[in-house]
Short mmCIF file of C-alpha atoms in Angstrom, two decimals:
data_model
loop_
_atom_site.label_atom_id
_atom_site.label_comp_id
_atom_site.label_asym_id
_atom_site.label_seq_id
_atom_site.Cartn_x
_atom_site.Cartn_y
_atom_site.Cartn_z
CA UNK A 1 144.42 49.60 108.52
CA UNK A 2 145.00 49.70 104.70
CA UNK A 3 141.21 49.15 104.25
CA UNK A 4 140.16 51.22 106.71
CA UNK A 5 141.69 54.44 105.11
CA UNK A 6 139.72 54.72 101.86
CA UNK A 7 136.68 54.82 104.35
CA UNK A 8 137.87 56.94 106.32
CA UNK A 9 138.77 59.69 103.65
CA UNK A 10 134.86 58.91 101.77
CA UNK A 11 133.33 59.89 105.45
CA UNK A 12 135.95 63.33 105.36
CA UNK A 13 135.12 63.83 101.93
CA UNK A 14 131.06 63.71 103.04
CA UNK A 15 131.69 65.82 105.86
CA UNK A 16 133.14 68.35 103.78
CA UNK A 17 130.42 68.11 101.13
CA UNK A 18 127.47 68.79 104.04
CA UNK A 19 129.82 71.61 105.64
CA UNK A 20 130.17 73.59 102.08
CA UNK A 21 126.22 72.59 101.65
CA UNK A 22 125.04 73.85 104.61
CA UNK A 23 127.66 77.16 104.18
CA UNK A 24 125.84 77.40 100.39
CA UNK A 25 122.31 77.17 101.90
CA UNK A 26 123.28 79.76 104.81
CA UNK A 27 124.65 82.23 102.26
CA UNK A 28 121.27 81.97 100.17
CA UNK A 29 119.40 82.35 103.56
CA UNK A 30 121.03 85.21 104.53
CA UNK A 31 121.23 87.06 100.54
CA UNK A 32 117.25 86.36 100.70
CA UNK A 33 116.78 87.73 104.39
CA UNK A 34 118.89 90.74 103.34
CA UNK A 35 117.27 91.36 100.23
CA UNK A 36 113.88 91.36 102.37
CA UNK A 37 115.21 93.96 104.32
CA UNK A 38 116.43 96.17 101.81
CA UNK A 39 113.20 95.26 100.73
CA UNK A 40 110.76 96.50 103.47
CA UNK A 41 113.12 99.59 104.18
CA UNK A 42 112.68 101.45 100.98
CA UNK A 43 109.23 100.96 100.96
CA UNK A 44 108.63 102.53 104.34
CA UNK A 45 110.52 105.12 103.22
CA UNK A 46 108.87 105.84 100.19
CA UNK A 47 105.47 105.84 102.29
CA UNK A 48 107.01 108.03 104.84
CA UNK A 49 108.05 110.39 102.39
CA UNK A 50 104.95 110.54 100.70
CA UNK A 51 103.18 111.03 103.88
CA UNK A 52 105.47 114.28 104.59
CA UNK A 53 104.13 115.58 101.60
CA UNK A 54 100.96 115.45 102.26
CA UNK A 55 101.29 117.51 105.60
CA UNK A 56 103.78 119.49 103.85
CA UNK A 57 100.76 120.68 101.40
CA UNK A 58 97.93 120.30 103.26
CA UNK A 59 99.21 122.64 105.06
CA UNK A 60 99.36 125.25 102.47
CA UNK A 61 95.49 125.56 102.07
CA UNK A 62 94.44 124.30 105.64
CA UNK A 63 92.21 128.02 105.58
CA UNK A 64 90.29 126.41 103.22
CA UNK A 65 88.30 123.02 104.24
CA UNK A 66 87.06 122.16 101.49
CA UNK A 67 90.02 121.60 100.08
CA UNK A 68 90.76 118.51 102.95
CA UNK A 69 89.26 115.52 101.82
CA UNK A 70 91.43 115.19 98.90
CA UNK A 71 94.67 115.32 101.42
CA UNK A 72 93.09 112.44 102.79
CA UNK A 73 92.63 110.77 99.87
CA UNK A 74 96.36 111.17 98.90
CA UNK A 75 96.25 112.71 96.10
CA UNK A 76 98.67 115.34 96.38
CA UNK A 77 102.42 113.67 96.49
CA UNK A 78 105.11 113.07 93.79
CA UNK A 79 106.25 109.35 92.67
CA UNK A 80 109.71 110.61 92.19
CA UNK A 81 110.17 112.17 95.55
CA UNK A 82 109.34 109.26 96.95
CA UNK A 83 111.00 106.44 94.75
CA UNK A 84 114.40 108.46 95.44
CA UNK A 85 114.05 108.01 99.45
CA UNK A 86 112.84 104.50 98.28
CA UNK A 87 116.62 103.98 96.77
CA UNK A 88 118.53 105.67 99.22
CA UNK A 89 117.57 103.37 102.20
CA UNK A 90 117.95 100.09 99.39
CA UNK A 91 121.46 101.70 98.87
CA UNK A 92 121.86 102.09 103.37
CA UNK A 93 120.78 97.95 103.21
CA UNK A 94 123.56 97.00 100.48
CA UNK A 95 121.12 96.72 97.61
CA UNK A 96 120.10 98.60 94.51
CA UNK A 97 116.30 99.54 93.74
CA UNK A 98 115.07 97.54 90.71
CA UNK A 99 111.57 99.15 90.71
CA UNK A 100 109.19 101.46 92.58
CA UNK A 101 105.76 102.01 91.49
CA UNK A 102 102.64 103.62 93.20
CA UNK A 103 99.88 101.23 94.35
CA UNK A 104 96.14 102.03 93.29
CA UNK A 105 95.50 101.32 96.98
CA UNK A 106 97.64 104.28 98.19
CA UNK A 107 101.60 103.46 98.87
CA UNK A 108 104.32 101.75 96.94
CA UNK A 109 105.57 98.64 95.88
CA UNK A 110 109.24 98.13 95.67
CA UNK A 111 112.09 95.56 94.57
CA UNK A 112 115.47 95.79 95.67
CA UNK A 113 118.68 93.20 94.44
CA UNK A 114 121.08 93.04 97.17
CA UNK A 115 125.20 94.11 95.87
CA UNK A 116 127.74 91.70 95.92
CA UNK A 117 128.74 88.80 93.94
CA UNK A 118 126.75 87.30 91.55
CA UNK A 119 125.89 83.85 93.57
CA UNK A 120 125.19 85.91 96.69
CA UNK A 121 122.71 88.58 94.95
CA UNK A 122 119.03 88.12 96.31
CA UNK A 123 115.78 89.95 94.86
CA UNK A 124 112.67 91.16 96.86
CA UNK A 125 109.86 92.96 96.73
CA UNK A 126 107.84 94.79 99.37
CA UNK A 127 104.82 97.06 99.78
CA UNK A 128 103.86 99.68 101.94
CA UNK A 129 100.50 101.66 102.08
CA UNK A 130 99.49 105.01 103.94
CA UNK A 131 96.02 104.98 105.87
CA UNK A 132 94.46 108.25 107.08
CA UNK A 133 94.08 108.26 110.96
CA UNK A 134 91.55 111.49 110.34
CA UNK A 135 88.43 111.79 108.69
CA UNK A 136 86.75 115.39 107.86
CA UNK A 137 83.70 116.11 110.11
CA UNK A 138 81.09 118.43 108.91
CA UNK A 139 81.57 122.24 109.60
CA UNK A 140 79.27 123.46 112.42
CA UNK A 141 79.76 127.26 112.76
CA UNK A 142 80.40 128.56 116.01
CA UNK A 143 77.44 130.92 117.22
CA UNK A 144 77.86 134.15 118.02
CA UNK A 145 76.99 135.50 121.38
CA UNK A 146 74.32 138.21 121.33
CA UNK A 147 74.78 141.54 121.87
CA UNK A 148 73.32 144.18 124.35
CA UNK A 149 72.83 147.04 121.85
CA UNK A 150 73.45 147.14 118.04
CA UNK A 151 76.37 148.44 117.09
CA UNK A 152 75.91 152.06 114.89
CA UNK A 153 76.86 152.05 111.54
CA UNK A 154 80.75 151.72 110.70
CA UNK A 155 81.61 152.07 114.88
CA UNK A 156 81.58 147.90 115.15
CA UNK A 157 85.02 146.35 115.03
CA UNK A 158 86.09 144.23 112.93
CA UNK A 159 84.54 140.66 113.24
CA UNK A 160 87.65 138.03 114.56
CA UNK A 161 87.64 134.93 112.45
CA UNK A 162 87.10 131.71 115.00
CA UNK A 163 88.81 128.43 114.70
CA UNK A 164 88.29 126.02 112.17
CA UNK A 165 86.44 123.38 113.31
CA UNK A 166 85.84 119.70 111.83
CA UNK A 167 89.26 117.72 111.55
CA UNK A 168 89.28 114.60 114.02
CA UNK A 169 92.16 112.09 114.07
CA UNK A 170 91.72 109.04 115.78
CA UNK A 171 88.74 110.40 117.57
CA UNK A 172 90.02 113.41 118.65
CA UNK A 173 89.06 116.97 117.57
CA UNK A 174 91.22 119.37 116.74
CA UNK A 175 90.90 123.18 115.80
CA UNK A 176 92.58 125.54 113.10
CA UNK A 177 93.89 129.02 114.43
CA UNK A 178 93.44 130.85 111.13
CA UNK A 179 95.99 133.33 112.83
CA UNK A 180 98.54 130.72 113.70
CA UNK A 181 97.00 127.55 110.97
CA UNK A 182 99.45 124.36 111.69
CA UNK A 183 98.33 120.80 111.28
CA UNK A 184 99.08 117.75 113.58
CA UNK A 185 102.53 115.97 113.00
CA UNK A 186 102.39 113.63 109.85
CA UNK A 187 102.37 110.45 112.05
CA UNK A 188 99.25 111.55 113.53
CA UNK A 189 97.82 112.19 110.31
CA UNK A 190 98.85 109.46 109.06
CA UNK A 191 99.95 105.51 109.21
CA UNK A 192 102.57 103.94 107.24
CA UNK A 193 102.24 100.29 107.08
CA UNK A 194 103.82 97.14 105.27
CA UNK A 195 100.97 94.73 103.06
CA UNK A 196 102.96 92.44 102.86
#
């Protein structure tokens, strides 16, 4: 029995080592998949706000066509907007944003460390882009219907402007009432993906 009791307290000792091991490697698991999600949260949300300002100001000249193409090019949203939704849903995840920068390929990269105590902190990174679902067709003017007899001088009415033709998203067409102009909802204009 006397022999038998230093073994016995090595094998409780071991057990006790692989529990607080495996409790040490769970923590780190957990601190990395939380930092992930912090992670792939504020990224979205920085593409998502981003794409909401795109609508948001497309919208302001969608009387004028031309003008389009460079909505779909995204090249009309703020960094900071963005970057500040970016830390607010890092902050909803129990982590702080370390960085947020624009990509070149049109979204945002972002790394978040997780709160807490120093041997639980995690870091990650994420990125999200923004792909146009619409492309700009060209203009093809509506034609006018013909007319029985000319109109006299200054008795015509004044000529109604038609819809605006030559937005299609996703394959389907969609037309501008210059009286009533409104654009399709940003998700429709836009996807917001993760890279990576």
């Amino acid at each position: 029995m006397g022999q038998a009791f230093p073994v016995y307290i090595a094998v409780i000792a071991g057990l006790l080592f692989l529990a607080f091991a495996y409790f040490a490697v769970g923590q780190g698991a957990f601190a990395r998949n939380s930092a992930q999600t912090a992670a792939d949260a504020a990224a979205l949300a920085a593409a998502q706000d981003a794409r909401e300002q795109l609508r948001d100001d497309w919208l302001e000249v969608v009387l004028d066509p031309e003008q389009w193409a460079g909505f779909l090019q995204g090249v009309a949203y703020v960094d900071p907007s963005a970057c500040q939704q970016a830390g607010e849903f890092a902050a909803r995840n129990q982590a702080n944003l370390s960085d947020c920068e624009r990509l070149a390929t049109w979204g945002f990269r972002v790394t978040v460390r997780t709160t807490g105590s120093e041997s639980q902190q995690a870091t990650a990174s994420a990125e999200a882009v923004i792909e146009p679902r619409c492309m700009v067709e060209d203009q093809v003017p509506t034609p006018e219907p013909p007319t029985s007899t000319p109109s006299a001088p200054g008795q015509g009415e004044e000529e109604e402007q038609g819809p605006i033709m030559g937005l299609a998203c996703d394959g389907d067409s969609w037309e501008i009432d210059p009286e009533n102009p409104n654009l399709p909802d940003a998700v429709d204009l836009f996807t917001v993906r993760l890279s990576e």
